[in-house]
CSV table of C-alpha atoms in Angstrom, one decimal:
chain,number,residue,atom,x,y,z
T,1,GLU,CA,73.7,228.7,-138.3
T,2,THR,CA,72.9,225.5,-138.4
T,3,GLY,CA,72.9,222.2,-141.5
T,4,VAL,CA,73.3,222.9,-144.5
T,5,THR,CA,72.9,226.2,-146.2
T,6,GLN,CA,73.4,227.8,-149.9
T,7,THR,CA,73.9,230.8,-151.5
T,8,PRO,CA,72.6,232.4,-153.5
T,9,ARG,CA,68.8,230.6,-153.1
T,10,HIS,CA,68.4,231.8,-156.6
T,11,LEU,CA,70.7,232.4,-159.6
T,12,VAL,CA,69.9,234.3,-163.1
T,13,MET,CA,73.0,234.0,-165.5
T,14,GLY,CA,73.4,234.4,-168.9
T,15,MET,CA,75.4,231.8,-170.9
T,16,THR,CA,78.6,233.9,-171.1
T,17,ASN,CA,78.7,234.6,-167.4
T,18,LYS,CA,80.9,233.3,-164.8
T,19,LYS,CA,79.3,232.6,-161.2
T,20,SER,CA,79.2,230.1,-158.5
T,21,LEU,CA,77.5,228.2,-155.9
T,22,LYS,CA,78.3,228.0,-152.6
T,23,CYS,CA,77.5,225.4,-149.6
T,24,GLU,CA,78.6,225.2,-146.2
T,25,GLN,CA,77.5,222.7,-143.7
T,26,HIS,CA,77.6,223.2,-139.8
T,27,LEU,CA,77.1,219.2,-139.1
T,28,GLY,CA,80.9,218.3,-139.1
T,29,HIS,CA,80.2,215.6,-141.7
T,30,ASN,CA,83.4,214.2,-143.6
T,31,ALA,CA,81.4,214.2,-147.1
T,32,MET,CA,79.5,216.7,-149.0
T,33,TYR,CA,77.7,216.4,-152.8
T,34,TRP,CA,76.8,218.5,-155.2
T,35,TYR,CA,73.2,216.8,-157.1
T,36,LYS,CA,70.9,218.3,-159.8
T,37,GLN,CA,67.3,218.1,-160.1
T,38,SER,CA,65.7,218.6,-163.4
T,39,ALA,CA,62.0,219.1,-163.7
T,40,LYS,CA,60.7,215.4,-164.3
T,41,LYS,CA,63.5,213.8,-163.6
T,42,PRO,CA,65.5,212.3,-160.3
T,43,LEU,CA,68.0,213.9,-158.6
T,44,GLU,CA,71.5,213.1,-160.4
T,45,LEU,CA,74.2,213.2,-158.4
T,46,MET,CA,77.1,215.1,-160.0
T,47,PHE,CA,80.4,215.5,-157.4
T,48,VAL,CA,81.2,213.5,-154.3
T,49,TYR,CA,84.2,214.8,-151.9
T,50,ASN,CA,85.3,212.7,-149.0
T,51,PHE,CA,87.4,214.4,-146.9
T,52,LYS,CA,88.2,217.1,-149.5
T,53,GLU,CA,89.1,214.9,-152.0
T,54,GLN,CA,86.9,214.4,-155.1
T,55,THR,CA,85.8,210.4,-154.8
T,56,GLU,CA,83.3,211.3,-157.9
T,57,ASN,CA,82.4,212.4,-161.0
T,58,ASN,CA,79.4,211.5,-162.8
T,59,SER,CA,80.1,212.3,-166.4
T,60,VAL,CA,79.3,215.9,-165.7
T,61,PRO,CA,80.5,218.7,-168.6
T,62,SER,CA,83.6,220.3,-168.0
T,63,ARG,CA,81.6,223.6,-167.5
T,64,PHE,CA,80.7,222.9,-163.8
T,65,SER,CA,84.0,223.1,-161.8
T,66,PRO,CA,83.7,221.9,-158.3
T,67,GLU,CA,86.1,222.7,-155.3
T,68,CYS,CA,86.7,221.9,-151.7
T,69,PRO,CA,88.7,223.7,-149.7
T,70,ASN,CA,87.7,222.0,-146.4
T,71,SER,CA,85.2,219.6,-145.1
T,72,SER,CA,82.8,222.1,-144.4
T,73,HIS,CA,82.8,224.5,-147.6
T,74,LEU,CA,81.9,223.3,-151.3
T,75,PHE,CA,81.5,225.2,-154.0
T,76,LEU,CA,80.4,224.9,-157.8
T,77,HIS,CA,82.2,227.3,-160.5
T,78,LEU,CA,79.6,227.7,-163.4
T,79,HIS,CA,81.2,228.9,-166.3
T,80,THR,CA,79.3,229.2,-170.1
T,81,LEU,CA,76.2,227.4,-169.4
T,82,GLN,CA,73.1,226.3,-171.5
T,83,PRO,CA,69.7,227.0,-170.9
T,84,GLU,CA,69.7,223.1,-169.9
T,85,ASP,CA,71.6,223.5,-166.9
T,86,SER,CA,68.7,225.4,-165.5
T,87,ALA,CA,67.6,223.5,-162.6
T,88,LEU,CA,67.6,222.9,-158.9
T,89,TYR,CA,71.2,222.3,-157.3
T,90,LEU,CA,71.4,220.8,-154.0
T,91,CYS,CA,74.0,220.0,-152.1
T,92,ALA,CA,74.5,217.8,-149.2
T,93,SER,CA,76.4,216.4,-146.5
T,94,SER,CA,76.8,212.9,-144.8
T,95,GLN,CA,78.8,211.7,-142.1
T,96,GLY,CA,80.5,208.8,-144.2
T,97,ARG,CA,80.1,207.0,-147.3
T,98,LEU,CA,78.2,204.3,-145.8
T,99,ALA,CA,74.9,203.9,-147.1
T,100,SER,CA,73.5,203.8,-143.7
T,101,TYR,CA,75.1,207.4,-143.0
T,102,GLU,CA,72.2,209.9,-144.1
T,103,GLN,CA,72.5,212.6,-146.0
T,104,TYR,CA,71.8,216.4,-145.0
T,105,PHE,CA,70.2,218.9,-147.9
T,106,GLY,CA,70.4,222.1,-148.2
T,107,PRO,CA,67.4,224.5,-149.8
T,108,GLY,CA,69.2,224.5,-152.9
T,109,THR,CA,70.0,227.1,-155.5
T,110,ARG,CA,67.2,227.6,-158.4
T,111,LEU,CA,69.3,228.1,-161.4
T,112,THR,CA,67.9,229.8,-164.5
T,113,VAL,CA,70.4,229.8,-167.4
T,114,THR,CA,69.1,232.6,-170.0
I,1,ASP,CA,66.0,203.6,-167.6
I,2,GLN,CA,64.7,204.1,-164.4
I,3,GLN,CA,66.1,201.9,-161.5
I,4,VAL,CA,63.7,203.1,-159.0
I,5,LYS,CA,60.3,203.5,-159.6
I,6,GLN,CA,57.4,206.1,-158.1
I,7,ASN,CA,54.8,204.9,-160.2
I,8,SER,CA,52.2,206.9,-158.3
I,9,PRO,CA,53.1,211.1,-158.7
I,10,SER,CA,50.3,212.0,-156.4
I,11,LEU,CA,48.4,210.7,-153.8
I,12,SER,CA,45.5,212.3,-151.2
I,13,VAL,CA,44.2,210.9,-148.0
I,14,GLN,CA,42.2,212.0,-145.2
I,15,GLU,CA,43.7,212.8,-142.3
I,16,GLY,CA,44.3,210.3,-139.4
I,17,ARG,CA,44.4,207.6,-142.3
I,18,ILE,CA,47.1,205.2,-143.2
I,19,SER,CA,49.1,206.8,-146.5
I,20,ILE,CA,51.2,204.0,-148.6
I,21,LEU,CA,53.5,205.4,-150.8
I,22,ASN,CA,55.1,202.4,-153.2
I,23,CYS,CA,59.0,202.3,-155.2
I,24,ASP,CA,59.8,199.6,-156.9
I,25,TYR,CA,63.3,199.0,-158.2
I,26,THR,CA,65.0,196.8,-160.9
I,27,ASN,CA,68.6,196.1,-159.6
I,28,SER,CA,69.1,193.6,-157.7
I,29,MET,CA,72.2,194.7,-156.2
I,30,PHE,CA,70.6,197.5,-154.1
I,31,ASP,CA,71.2,196.4,-150.6
I,32,TYR,CA,70.0,199.8,-149.1
I,33,PHE,CA,66.8,201.8,-149.2
I,34,LEU,CA,66.0,205.3,-147.6
I,35,TRP,CA,62.9,207.6,-147.8
I,36,TYR,CA,63.4,211.1,-148.0
I,37,LYS,CA,60.7,214.1,-147.8
I,38,LYS,CA,60.7,217.2,-148.9
I,39,TYR,CA,58.8,220.5,-148.3
I,40,PRO,CA,58.4,223.0,-150.7
I,41,ALA,CA,61.8,225.6,-151.0
I,42,GLU,CA,63.3,223.5,-148.7
I,43,GLY,CA,65.9,220.8,-149.4
I,44,PRO,CA,65.1,216.6,-148.8
I,45,THR,CA,65.3,215.2,-145.7
I,46,PHE,CA,66.1,211.9,-144.6
I,47,LEU,CA,63.3,209.8,-142.7
I,48,ILE,CA,63.6,206.5,-142.6
I,49,SER,CA,65.8,203.4,-144.2
I,50,ILE,CA,66.0,200.1,-144.2
I,51,SER,CA,68.8,197.5,-145.2
I,52,SER,CA,68.4,194.5,-147.6
I,53,ILE,CA,68.8,192.1,-144.7
I,54,LYS,CA,65.5,193.2,-143.1
I,55,ASP,CA,62.0,193.5,-144.3
I,56,LYS,CA,60.1,196.0,-141.9
I,57,ASN,CA,61.8,198.9,-140.0
I,58,GLU,CA,59.6,201.1,-137.9
I,59,ASP,CA,60.5,204.4,-136.8
I,60,GLY,CA,57.0,206.1,-134.8
I,61,ARG,CA,54.1,206.6,-137.3
I,62,PHE,CA,56.6,205.5,-139.8
I,63,THR,CA,57.1,202.2,-141.3
I,64,VAL,CA,59.0,200.8,-144.4
I,65,PHE,CA,58.9,197.6,-145.9
I,66,LEU,CA,61.0,195.8,-148.4
I,67,ASN,CA,59.8,192.6,-150.1
I,68,LYS,CA,63.0,191.9,-152.4
I,69,SER,CA,61.5,189.1,-154.3
I,70,ALA,CA,58.6,191.5,-155.7
I,71,LYS,CA,62.0,194.3,-155.7
I,72,HIS,CA,59.3,196.2,-153.9
I,73,LEU,CA,58.9,198.4,-150.8
I,74,SER,CA,56.8,200.7,-149.0
I,75,LEU,CA,56.3,203.6,-147.0
I,76,HIS,CA,53.3,203.5,-144.5
I,77,ILE,CA,52.6,206.5,-142.5
I,78,VAL,CA,49.8,206.1,-139.8
I,79,PRO,CA,47.9,208.3,-138.7
I,80,SER,CA,48.6,210.5,-141.2
I,81,GLN,CA,48.7,214.6,-140.6
I,82,PRO,CA,48.3,217.6,-142.3
I,83,GLY,CA,52.1,218.3,-141.6
I,84,ASP,CA,53.0,215.2,-143.9
I,85,SER,CA,52.4,216.5,-146.9
I,86,ALA,CA,55.6,217.0,-148.8
I,87,VAL,CA,57.1,214.8,-151.5
I,88,TYR,CA,58.3,211.5,-150.7
I,89,PHE,CA,61.7,210.1,-152.6
I,90,CYS,CA,62.4,206.7,-152.5
I,91,ALA,CA,66.4,206.2,-153.0
I,92,ALA,CA,68.1,202.8,-153.3
I,93,SER,CA,72.1,202.2,-152.4
I,94,ALA,CA,74.1,199.6,-154.5
I,95,PHE,CA,78.3,199.0,-155.1
I,96,THR,CA,79.5,199.5,-157.9
I,97,GLY,CA,82.9,199.5,-158.6
I,98,ASN,CA,84.8,201.3,-155.8
I,99,ASN,CA,81.9,203.8,-155.0
I,100,ARG,CA,78.7,203.6,-153.2
I,101,LYS,CA,75.9,204.9,-155.9
I,102,LEU,CA,71.8,205.9,-154.2
I,103,ILE,CA,69.8,206.3,-157.0
I,104,TRP,CA,66.6,208.3,-156.4
I,105,GLY,CA,63.3,208.2,-157.7
I,106,LEU,CA,60.8,210.9,-159.3
I,107,GLY,CA,59.3,211.1,-156.0
I,108,THR,CA,55.7,211.1,-154.8
I,109,SER,CA,53.6,214.2,-154.0
I,110,LEU,CA,51.5,213.2,-150.7
I,111,ALA,CA,48.6,215.7,-149.7
I,112,VAL,CA,47.2,215.1,-146.4
I,113,ASN,CA,43.6,216.7,-146.2
I,114,PRO,CA,41.7,217.9,-142.7
């Protein structure tokens, strides 16, 4: 496997379910990100991890809970979501946190909350 | 209020001609700008970037121009090829507090017709 992988690619869940999104990067990067892309809205940064430490939480509701056990893996735990949380969730990684470090994205998980 | 604006949701160009994608920004603190390309069912991929200390950066068929006084940047693709058909995102970066933020535009969908 190369690059950034995300599983599952599609997820349908009820508002009372608990599920997790998984991201894995095989690039030796130190920083990992969760983004949300809703229809007709720009990409929104949710969380940033640098060397496994969370460095940013952009006012994300607590029903989204990230976990970064090591520099290669990132999870997004979901519980009691709302229909407006339906979106494309993208994971990305970069060598570091400088602007010049380009981010490499996974294909995303298309989440539908019913 | 969008800090990074891509005012053209779509653009159609003939193969071999020049594609010009535009991006405007409002925050004068942005000091690094990036363009990403996204194919359907894939995550965005980095294309080209430019620092605010430059006004032009070129990489093969892709050139980015930055006009700081107008708070405007543009991506030129010449010659355009059918494989360039994708959504193009402009992103701008600035330090806020202790962190570096990356703000994204909504994207412009480019169609290159054979």
